[in-house]
Amino acid sequence: MEAVMEHWLSKRAALSPDTLAVETAEGDSWTFIQLYDESVLFAKKLANYTDPKQHVGILSNNSLDMIIAFFACTYLEIPVVLLNTRLTNVEIKKQCESADVTLILTTNTLKEKAVSTAVSVNTFTEIHQSDPESVRITHTIKMDQLCTMMFTSGTTGTAKAVMHQFSNHWSSAIASALNLSLLPTDKWLACLPLFHIGGLSIILKGVIYGMPVYLLEKFDEQLVHKAIINNGVSIVSVVSVTCSRLLEKSGDEKYPESFRCMLLGGGPAPRSLLEKAKHKGVPIVQTYGMTETSSQIATLNANDAIRKNGSAGQALFSASLEIRKEGKQLPPMEIGEITVRGPMVTSGYYKREDANKAAFTDGWLSTGDLGYKDEEGFLYVVDRRSDLIISGGENIYPAEIEDCLLTMSAIAEAGVAGRPDSYWGQIPVAFVVKADSALTDNMVKEHCEKLLAPYKVPKQIYFVESLPRNATKKIQRHKLMDWIN
Amino acid sequence: MEAVMEHWLSKRAALSPDTLAVETAEGDSWTFIQLYDESVLFAKKLANYTDPKQHVGILSNNSLDMIIAFFACTYLEIPVVLLNTRLTNVEIKKQCESADVTLILTTNTLKEKAVSTAVSVNTFTEIHQSDPESVRITHTIKMDQLCTMMFTSGTTGTAKAVMHQFSNHWSSAIASALNLSLLPTDKWLACLPLFHIGGLSIILKGVIYGMPVYLLEKFDEQLVHKAIINNGVSIVSVVSVTCSRLLEKSGDEKYPESFRCMLLGGGPAPRSLLEKAKHKGVPIVQTYGMTETSSQIATLNANDAIRKNGSAGQALFSASLEIRKEGKQLPPMEIGEITVRGPMVTSGYYKREDANKAAFTDGWLSTGDLGYKDEEGFLYVVDRRSDLIISGGENIYPAEIEDCLLTMSAIAEAGVAGRPDSYWGQIPVAFVVKADSALTDNMVKEHCEKLLAPYKVPKQIYFVESLPRNATKKIQRHKLMDWIN
C-alpha cells in the first residue's frame, strides 16, 4: 500500500486554522487557514499556466508569495525546483535544462534574470491577477512522490539536482522534533534562503508542527536580534557567519528565556565562536546536514553542548551515521568519510545514474565529508569534502569555477581553493597559468562575473608558472591551499 | 528500499544513556542504558529457549521484567503476542492457538495459568537464571516487520489478533507527539495494562521520545494521585472509570502546573465527568482509538477542550477519519460508521482473511463504531459499535459470552447486553431461555467463571421465555437493552 497522507497544509488548516503560520518583520501575518486559502487559490490560477507532471522552477527571495507558490505547486502535484537567486542567467539556464524545468515562477524584480533562461516565465503578480480555473486540486500527499529539487555541485563541477520526496521532508521534520522537542510556544525564525534546504525545511516544520514561522527576506542581524528580543522567537537557524554577526550585535544584551535554540549548521564552526556563545549564555545547538539529507541529520543535544563542544552530535533518532574508509567502518577516533542512512536521505540525483551509483551503497549515502566519531559515538566533522569551499553558508565547488576559468582562451590552466576569511569563513581564490601574457586579474574577474554567482567569483587571482599535479595529472588542491595559508 | 532504522532502544540508549527510562512507585528506577543492557542480556538468555520466526506470548502484569522481555523479543526479531492476564486458561489457550504462540513468558504467579494452555512456558525468573548464548542480536528494526499482536473480539465472538508492525507503533508515537507536543520535562504515567495498546504505547513513546515512564502494576488512585503531586508526572492515560476515581481522590487538592494532560480514552466519557474535571481545572484531553489504530487516532486539542466539550477531536496529523454509510461519506452532523486511515492503522488481523476483507476498503478501516463530525470536522463518538460493552476500559463482546452460555446444555437461547453502571460504565448481563427448568442463575455464573475472564462474566442473569429476533433470526440486542434500561 502506497503511503498517503492528507495534504499537510490542508490538515494543518483544519487542525489549527487560527494559529499564526507566518509573520514578517514588516508586521504582516497569516494564519494557517489564510495560508491554505491563498495557496489553493493560487493553485487554481496557476493551473492556467501548467500541465500535470511539469517541473516548475521558483526563483525568488524569501517572501509569502514564494511560500504560496510552493504550496500551490504541491496542490497540483507539480514538483518544484528551487533556484538560487544569486546565480547568473547562465547558471540558472543550465539548472533548468538539467531538471527539465519548463516554467519559472518569479518576482517582478527577478523576472529579467528568469526570462534570459529561455524557459517560459510568469511572475507571482501575473498569476495572482489571472482567473482561477475550476481545476481539481489534490488534498492528499503521496509520500513517495517528488516534492522538491535543489541543486548541489560536486567534484565534477556539474550541478546535480537533489530529489526530495515528501517522505524525506516529513522524516526530517519528525527527526528534528524528536531531537529538539516540540513546545507549544515555539516560533522558528527563517532567515536562510528558502531555496536552500535549511530555509525551506523551516516552512515545512511550521506546517507539520503547527508552529509559527518568523520570515525574513534575508539575514539581517538587526532584524533577527529584534525578533529574538521582542517577538517570541524561540529557535533560529544560522550558519557560522550569521551566528558570529548576531553575537556581535547582541553585545551585553541577554536573550529572553523563551529563546531556546540557535541551530548552527552549514559547515564546521570555529571553536572561538562556540566559546563566545557559551560565555554569553546563547544556546547554540550544533548540527550537521546537507541538501541530500533534507537538512539536519546529526545534532548535538543541548545536554551535551558543553561536554562535547565542537561536535555535531549524534545521528538523529531515525538516522544512522558511520565513518568509513574504502567501504569499511572505522573504529572510534579514526578519520574517514561520513556516510549516512535514514528516511530523510534523498533517493538520489535527478537523471544522474552515474552520480547515484557513486554516492549510494546499500542505501547508505557517502557524503564526501571527512570526520570521526569519539568513543561515545559523537561526530566531529573534520572537513567538508576536501575540495569544498563554504563561504557564508553557501557551498562553492572549485571544479565549477575552474571550468568557467578554462573557457577563457587566455587561460592555460586553472586551480581554485578556499582562503580562510574571518568574516565569510572562506573565500574562493584562483591560481591561473596564462596562455596569453596580456591577461590581467581584472579580465579574469570580469569573465567570471558574467558566468558565476557573485559569491563564487574568485576574490583574488594568483598568476603562477604551473599547478601542482599528482601522477595522474589531477590538481592537488591541498597544495594550492598550502601556498596561501 | 525497505525502511530500516536502528533499534529504537539501542538508539535511545546511545542518545540518552543516563536519562531515566522507567521508575516505579516502589522507588526502583532504570536509565535507558540500563534498560538496554538488561534487554540485550535477557535476549541472549532467551535465545536458549526460542527459535527465530517463533511467536512468543507474554502473560504478565505491568513490571520491568515484562518490558525487558518485550524488548528482548524485538532484539531476536520475535513477534510478541500480549496476553490479557484476566482471561481464563481456556481463553488464553484459544488465543495462543490462533496466534501460533509456541512459548509463553510469564511471572511466577501466573505460571500455573500459563501452563494449563499446553504451550511451553518459562517464567522470567527461569530466563534470568539461565546462561546467555553467544547469539547474534539485531540492532536494526525493519519497519514493516510484525512487532506485536493483541487480541480484540468482534461480532462473531471469536477473538482476532491485531497485528502491529513497527511502523504502526512508530507512526502512533509520532502522531501523538505532533498533537500533544513533546516537552523535555515530560513524564508519562502508565497504569493501563501493558498487554493493552494504551499501556504498551506509553513504553514505546518513552523510548522513541527519550521520556521517562512512571510505571504502576495497575491503576490505584492513591498511587496515581501521589505520583502526579510528588513525582513530576506530566501526562497520565486513563479511562472514564479511573478518571472518575482520580477526581474523587484528589478532592480539593490542586495538581501541579507541570501536570499537563489527563489523556482520556477507552470509550465515550459521560458529560458529567468532563464538567467535573473542567470545574477542578484538570486538563482532560479526550481521545478516540482502539487496538487496530495502535492507540490514539483522534484527539481533542487542549485549545478546543472547552469549546468542543464531549468531542474526541480531529484525526491526528498523519491520520484521516471519515463518517460513512454504505461506503459513502456522510455530510456533517449525520451519524454513520467511523472509518479511519493512517500509518498507525493495523495492516490486518492475523490469518483472518475473512475479517480483513470485511474491515478494510482501499486502505480504510471500518471501525464498527458510530459517530458524526460537526461542521468543523470534530468527531463525536455516539456509540462504540452497537453490541460492544465497555466495562472499566475493557472491551466485552456479547457474542463471545453468548457462545460460552450456549455451551451449557441447559440453555436453549442466550443474549447478552450492557447495563449502565455508575462505577464501571457498563456491566454485562445475560438473557437466557432455559432448556432445563432446573437451571439457576448461580449455575450459569459458575459455568461462565470457568471459561471467561471475571470482567466478562454476566453480573445478572435474566430468565426469559424468548429473545427478540429480527426476520433473519438475529438477536436484536438493542431491544434487550430496552428491557433493562
CSV table of C-alpha atoms in Angstrom, one decimal, chain B residues 7-205:
chain,number,residue,atom,x,y,z
B,7,HIS,CA,16.7,-0.4,17.0
B,8,TRP,CA,14.8,2.2,19.0
B,9,LEU,CA,16.1,1.1,22.4
B,10,SER,CA,19.7,0.8,21.2
B,11,LYS,CA,19.5,4.2,19.6
B,12,ARG,CA,17.9,5.8,22.6
B,13,ALA,CA,20.5,4.2,24.9
B,14,ALA,CA,23.2,5.8,22.7
B,15,LEU,CA,21.5,9.2,22.6
B,16,SER,CA,20.2,9.5,26.2
B,17,PRO,CA,22.1,6.8,28.2
B,18,ASP,CA,21.6,8.4,31.6
B,19,THR,CA,18.1,9.6,31.2
B,20,LEU,CA,15.5,7.9,33.4
B,21,ALA,CA,13.6,5.4,31.4
B,22,VAL,CA,11.3,3.7,33.9
B,23,GLU,CA,10.5,4.3,37.5
B,24,THR,CA,8.0,2.6,39.8
B,25,ALA,CA,6.1,3.6,42.9
B,26,GLU,CA,8.4,1.3,44.9
B,27,GLY,CA,11.2,3.7,44.1
B,28,ASP,CA,13.0,1.5,41.6
B,29,SER,CA,14.4,3.2,38.6
B,30,TRP,CA,16.3,2.4,35.4
B,31,THR,CA,18.0,4.6,32.9
B,32,PHE,CA,17.9,3.9,29.2
B,33,ILE,CA,21.3,2.4,29.1
B,34,GLN,CA,20.3,0.0,32.0
B,35,LEU,CA,17.0,-0.9,30.2
B,36,TYR,CA,19.1,-1.6,27.1
B,37,ASP,CA,21.7,-3.7,28.8
B,38,GLU,CA,19.0,-5.7,30.6
B,39,SER,CA,17.0,-6.3,27.5
B,40,VAL,CA,20.0,-7.4,25.4
B,41,LEU,CA,21.2,-9.7,28.2
B,42,PHE,CA,17.7,-11.2,28.5
B,43,ALA,CA,17.6,-11.7,24.7
B,44,LYS,CA,20.8,-13.6,24.9
B,45,LYS,CA,19.4,-15.8,27.6
B,46,LEU,CA,16.0,-16.2,25.9
B,47,ALA,CA,17.8,-17.4,22.8
B,48,ASN,CA,18.2,-20.7,24.6
B,49,TYR,CA,14.5,-21.2,24.5
B,50,THR,CA,13.4,-19.8,21.2
B,51,ASP,CA,13.8,-20.2,17.5
B,52,PRO,CA,13.7,-17.4,15.0
B,53,LYS,CA,10.3,-16.7,13.5
B,54,GLN,CA,8.6,-18.2,16.5
B,55,HIS,CA,5.7,-16.2,18.2
B,56,VAL,CA,6.2,-15.7,21.9
B,57,GLY,CA,3.4,-14.9,24.2
B,58,ILE,CA,3.9,-12.6,27.2
B,59,LEU,CA,1.5,-13.1,30.1
B,60,SER,CA,2.3,-10.6,32.8
B,61,ASN,CA,1.0,-7.8,34.8
B,62,ASN,CA,2.9,-4.5,34.4
B,63,SER,CA,6.5,-4.9,35.5
B,64,LEU,CA,10.0,-4.1,34.5
B,65,ASP,CA,10.5,-7.8,33.6
B,66,MET,CA,7.6,-7.6,31.2
B,67,ILE,CA,9.2,-4.6,29.5
B,68,ILE,CA,12.6,-6.3,29.3
B,69,ALA,CA,11.1,-9.5,27.9
B,70,PHE,CA,9.2,-7.5,25.3
B,71,PHE,CA,12.4,-5.6,24.1
B,72,ALA,CA,14.4,-8.9,24.3
B,73,CYS,CA,12.0,-10.4,21.8
B,74,THR,CA,12.4,-7.5,19.4
B,75,TYR,CA,16.2,-8.0,19.6
B,76,LEU,CA,15.6,-11.6,18.5
B,77,GLU,CA,13.1,-10.4,15.8
B,78,ILE,CA,10.4,-12.4,17.5
B,79,PRO,CA,6.9,-11.0,17.3
B,80,VAL,CA,5.2,-10.7,20.8
B,81,VAL,CA,1.7,-11.8,21.5
B,82,LEU,CA,0.4,-9.9,24.5
B,83,LEU,CA,-2.0,-11.9,26.6
B,84,ASN,CA,-4.6,-10.4,28.9
B,85,THR,CA,-3.9,-11.8,32.5
B,86,ARG,CA,-7.6,-11.5,33.3
B,87,LEU,CA,-8.5,-14.2,30.8
B,88,THR,CA,-9.2,-17.8,31.8
B,89,ASN,CA,-7.0,-20.7,30.9
B,90,VAL,CA,-9.4,-21.6,28.2
B,91,GLU,CA,-9.4,-18.2,26.6
B,92,ILE,CA,-5.6,-17.9,26.7
B,93,LYS,CA,-5.3,-21.3,25.2
B,94,LYS,CA,-7.5,-20.3,22.3
B,95,GLN,CA,-5.6,-17.1,21.7
B,96,CYS,CA,-2.3,-19.0,21.7
B,97,GLU,CA,-3.6,-21.4,19.1
B,98,SER,CA,-4.9,-18.7,16.8
B,99,ALA,CA,-1.7,-16.6,17.0
B,100,ASP,CA,0.6,-19.6,16.7
B,101,VAL,CA,2.2,-18.9,20.1
B,102,THR,CA,4.6,-21.7,21.0
B,103,LEU,CA,6.2,-20.3,24.1
B,104,ILE,CA,4.7,-18.2,26.9
B,105,LEU,CA,6.9,-16.0,29.1
B,106,THR,CA,5.3,-15.2,32.4
B,107,THR,CA,5.6,-14.4,36.1
B,108,ASN,CA,5.9,-17.0,38.9
B,109,THR,CA,2.4,-16.1,40.0
B,110,LEU,CA,0.8,-16.6,36.6
B,111,LYS,CA,2.8,-19.7,35.6
B,112,GLU,CA,0.1,-22.1,36.6
B,113,LYS,CA,-2.4,-20.3,34.4
B,114,ALA,CA,0.0,-20.3,31.5
B,115,VAL,CA,1.0,-24.0,31.9
B,116,SER,CA,-2.6,-25.1,31.6
B,117,THR,CA,-2.6,-23.8,28.0
B,118,ALA,CA,-0.4,-26.8,26.9
B,119,VAL,CA,2.0,-24.3,25.2
B,120,SER,CA,5.6,-24.4,26.6
B,121,VAL,CA,6.1,-21.9,29.4
B,122,ASN,CA,9.1,-20.2,31.0
B,123,THR,CA,9.0,-17.7,33.8
B,124,PHE,CA,11.0,-14.5,33.6
B,125,THR,CA,13.0,-15.8,36.6
B,126,GLU,CA,13.9,-19.0,34.8
B,127,ILE,CA,15.2,-17.0,31.9
B,128,HIS,CA,17.1,-14.6,34.1
B,129,GLN,CA,18.8,-17.6,35.8
B,130,SER,CA,20.0,-19.2,32.6
B,131,ASP,CA,23.2,-18.5,30.8
B,132,PRO,CA,23.4,-16.1,27.9
B,133,GLU,CA,24.0,-17.6,24.5
B,134,SER,CA,26.5,-16.0,22.2
B,135,VAL,CA,23.7,-15.3,19.8
B,136,ARG,CA,23.7,-12.5,17.2
B,137,ILE,CA,21.0,-10.0,18.1
B,138,THR,CA,19.7,-7.4,15.6
B,139,HIS,CA,20.4,-3.7,16.1
B,140,THR,CA,18.1,-2.6,13.4
B,141,ILE,CA,14.3,-2.5,13.1
B,142,LYS,CA,12.7,-3.4,9.8
B,143,MET,CA,9.7,-1.1,9.9
B,144,ASP,CA,7.4,-3.4,8.0
B,145,GLN,CA,8.1,-6.3,10.3
B,146,LEU,CA,5.5,-7.6,12.8
B,147,CYS,CA,6.2,-6.3,16.3
B,148,THR,CA,3.2,-7.2,18.4
B,149,MET,CA,-0.2,-8.9,18.3
B,150,MET,CA,-3.0,-8.1,20.7
B,151,PHE,CA,-6.5,-9.6,20.7
B,152,THR,CA,-9.7,-7.9,20.0
B,153,SER,CA,-13.1,-9.7,19.7
B,154,GLY,CA,-15.7,-9.0,17.1
B,155,THR,CA,-19.3,-9.5,16.4
B,156,THR,CA,-18.6,-13.2,15.7
B,157,GLY,CA,-17.3,-13.8,19.2
B,158,THR,CA,-14.0,-15.2,18.0
B,159,ALA,CA,-11.1,-13.2,19.2
B,160,LYS,CA,-8.9,-11.8,16.4
B,161,ALA,CA,-5.2,-11.0,16.7
B,162,VAL,CA,-4.5,-7.4,15.6
B,163,MET,CA,-1.0,-7.2,14.0
B,164,HIS,CA,1.1,-4.2,14.8
B,165,GLN,CA,4.2,-3.6,12.6
B,166,PHE,CA,7.0,-1.5,14.0
B,167,SER,CA,5.8,1.2,11.6
B,168,ASN,CA,2.4,1.3,13.2
B,169,HIS,CA,3.9,1.9,16.7
B,170,TRP,CA,6.3,4.5,15.3
B,171,SER,CA,3.6,6.4,13.5
B,172,SER,CA,1.4,6.3,16.6
B,173,ALA,CA,4.1,7.8,18.8
B,174,ILE,CA,4.9,10.5,16.2
B,175,ALA,CA,1.2,11.4,15.6
B,176,SER,CA,0.7,11.7,19.3
B,177,ALA,CA,3.7,14.0,19.8
B,178,LEU,CA,2.5,16.3,17.0
B,179,ASN,CA,-0.8,16.6,18.8
B,180,LEU,CA,0.4,16.8,22.5
B,181,SER,CA,3.8,18.4,21.9
B,182,LEU,CA,7.0,17.0,23.3
B,183,LEU,CA,8.4,18.7,26.4
B,184,PRO,CA,11.8,17.9,27.7
B,185,THR,CA,10.3,17.7,31.1
B,186,ASP,CA,7.6,15.1,30.2
B,187,LYS,CA,7.0,12.0,32.3
B,188,TRP,CA,4.1,9.7,31.3
B,189,LEU,CA,2.4,7.6,33.9
B,190,ALA,CA,1.4,4.1,32.7
B,191,CYS,CA,-1.3,2.4,34.8
B,192,LEU,CA,-3.1,0.8,32.0
B,193,PRO,CA,-2.1,-2.8,31.4
B,194,LEU,CA,0.9,-3.1,29.0
B,195,PHE,CA,-0.9,-6.0,27.4
B,196,HIS,CA,-3.4,-3.4,26.0
B,197,ILE,CA,-2.3,-0.9,23.4
B,198,GLY,CA,-3.0,2.0,25.7
B,199,GLY,CA,-0.3,0.7,28.0
B,200,LEU,CA,2.3,-0.6,25.7
B,201,SER,CA,2.2,2.5,23.5
B,202,ILE,CA,3.4,4.6,26.5
B,203,ILE,CA,6.5,2.4,26.8
B,204,LEU,CA,7.3,2.8,23.1
B,205,LYS,CA,6.7,6.5,23.3
